[in-house]
Amino acid sequence: MTLSPIPTPTATPPDILRCAYMDIVVTDLAKSREFYVDILGLVVTEESDSEIYLRSFEEFIHHNLVLRQGPIAAVAAMAFRVRSPKDVDLAEAYYQELGCRTERRAEGFVPGIGDSVRVADPLGFPYEFFYATTHVERLAWRYDLQGPGALVRLDHFNQVTPDVGRGRKYLEDLGFRVTEDIQDKDGVTYAAWMRRKDTVHDTALTGGNGPRMHHIAFSTHEKHNIIYICDKLGALRKSDLIERGPGRHGVSNAFYLYLRDPDGHRVEIYTQDYYTGDPDNPVVTWDVHDNQRRDWWGNPVVPSWYTDASLVLDLDGNPQPVIERTESSEMAVTVGADGFSYTRKDDELAGFKLGTTL
Ligand SMILES: [Fe+2]
């Protein structure tokens, strides 16, 4: 199936500051609270019997994550903060020109967030744009509250979409800049990292069946904070929540750990990528067969990391249909019998790493 190209609107895109929060549906709020609050230590801004609003220690806006009790585990919104109230108007007009369904609420969709617009974007994702928010206490200096595994910032989202090139062009039109990508010799793009703030990304596109949400990532200050989270999970006999890592990424150069929450929503703990804010920041392109692209130490990527992701909802709360990727799959070309990958560039001629990556 060939997806039609997404036109470039004539309307001015909104000035997006950063990824701000994700609104996710969970099927057992008490279990999710245990994972996000008791184990990971996110800060509760407010909560009720059906919803919990969480933030990271350095955050001053109302929340970075909404946990919402519901029947199907899925993502209700991926929200970006824009520079001014006027940019919410721009976002609404921009998506209306694209022919997307939009819904504007002056009072916001959730507590702590004011005038916002939610859209079913051309890739099928529920994006939200807002400026107005309640300021809450920034707990950056509250070391008496921060544990050794403190999550200090929301860093990025990661989205699964069938045609990365198509999605990349749409996000570039919206004002995102590519910092890194993974390609092959034939020009197939397997993934792309896109930024607004001056880090490697605010969201990334991962090639696969979509629209689905691959993960949400929170930052710690340092690597040792991530090691502590692993030790804590071991001590709690919950090491099975660790899906992949800890390790060092090739792409982004960040230290990472992937966890799965009680519904299978994937959470990355991430730290220490690099500054990307100059206009001529060089784009880094990785070969899909470079065995160090996803793990700098050459450790395997588990198959579930490639195959599993969360459903996303339309503006009525129904799961968006998932469209299959028709281009080559990164898992198929790098894992398993045909999964040739190299550690040194010359290995391409001399032969590939024994045992592939599994
Ligand atoms: Fe990530």
mmCIF file of N, CA and C and ligand atoms in Angstrom, residues 155-158 193 201 204 214-217 249 252 256 258 268 270 305, ligand 1:
data_model
loop_
_atom_site.group_PDB
_atom_site.id
_atom_site.type_symbol
_atom_site.label_atom_id
_atom_site.label_comp_id
_atom_site.label_asym_id
_atom_site.label_seq_id
_atom_site.Cartn_x
_atom_site.Cartn_y
_atom_site.Cartn_z
ATOM 1 N N ASP A 155 11.908 13.915 28.241
ATOM 2 C CA ASP A 155 12.832 14.196 27.132
ATOM 3 C C ASP A 155 12.190 14.093 25.761
ATOM 4 N N HIS A 156 11.477 12.982 25.487
ATOM 5 C CA HIS A 156 10.940 12.820 24.127
ATOM 6 C C HIS A 156 9.846 11.769 24.039
ATOM 7 N N PHE A 157 9.160 11.801 22.905
ATOM 8 C CA PHE A 157 8.230 10.749 22.496
ATOM 9 C C PHE A 157 8.902 9.941 21.383
ATOM 10 N N ASN A 158 8.354 8.758 21.091
ATOM 11 C CA ASN A 158 8.801 7.994 19.915
ATOM 12 C C ASN A 158 7.574 7.335 19.306
ATOM 13 N N TRP A 193 15.119 11.042 13.899
ATOM 14 C CA TRP A 193 15.014 11.752 15.187
ATOM 15 C C TRP A 193 14.813 13.235 14.890
ATOM 16 N N HIS A 201 16.164 15.104 20.224
ATOM 17 C CA HIS A 201 14.784 15.005 19.736
ATOM 18 C C HIS A 201 13.728 15.394 20.757
ATOM 19 N N ALA A 204 10.617 10.968 17.800
ATOM 20 C CA ALA A 204 11.315 10.207 16.769
ATOM 21 C C ALA A 204 10.289 9.381 16.024
ATOM 22 N N HIS A 214 5.664 4.209 20.355
ATOM 23 C CA HIS A 214 6.745 3.293 20.731
ATOM 24 C C HIS A 214 7.173 3.494 22.179
ATOM 25 N N HIS A 215 7.480 4.732 22.563
ATOM 26 C CA HIS A 215 7.804 4.975 23.976
ATOM 27 C C HIS A 215 7.735 6.453 24.327
ATOM 28 N N ILE A 216 7.710 6.677 25.641
ATOM 29 C CA ILE A 216 7.870 8.022 26.202
ATOM 30 C C ILE A 216 9.145 7.960 27.032
ATOM 31 N N ALA A 217 9.961 9.030 26.966
ATOM 32 C CA ALA A 217 11.264 8.976 27.634
ATOM 33 C C ALA A 217 11.421 10.103 28.646
ATOM 34 N N HIS A 249 23.366 4.258 23.677
ATOM 35 C CA HIS A 249 22.922 4.312 22.287
ATOM 36 C C HIS A 249 24.065 4.763 21.376
ATOM 37 N N SER A 252 22.085 9.267 19.079
ATOM 38 C CA SER A 252 21.865 10.202 20.207
ATOM 39 C C SER A 252 22.987 10.191 21.244
ATOM 40 N N TYR A 256 20.777 4.626 28.140
ATOM 41 C CA TYR A 256 19.359 4.303 28.068
ATOM 42 C C TYR A 256 18.989 3.055 28.867
ATOM 43 N N TYR A 258 15.122 0.623 28.779
ATOM 44 C CA TYR A 258 13.711 0.524 28.386
ATOM 45 C C TYR A 258 12.958 -0.364 29.356
ATOM 46 N N GLU A 268 11.188 4.844 28.357
ATOM 47 C CA GLU A 268 12.649 4.874 28.308
ATOM 48 C C GLU A 268 13.164 5.806 29.399
ATOM 49 N N TYR A 270 16.562 7.895 30.126
ATOM 50 C CA TYR A 270 17.495 8.406 29.113
ATOM 51 C C TYR A 270 18.346 9.479 29.749
ATOM 52 N N TRP A 305 11.228 -5.208 21.172
ATOM 53 C CA TRP A 305 11.461 -3.761 21.057
ATOM 54 C C TRP A 305 11.084 -3.282 19.653
HETATM 55 FE FE FE B 1 13.949 7.120 22.893
#
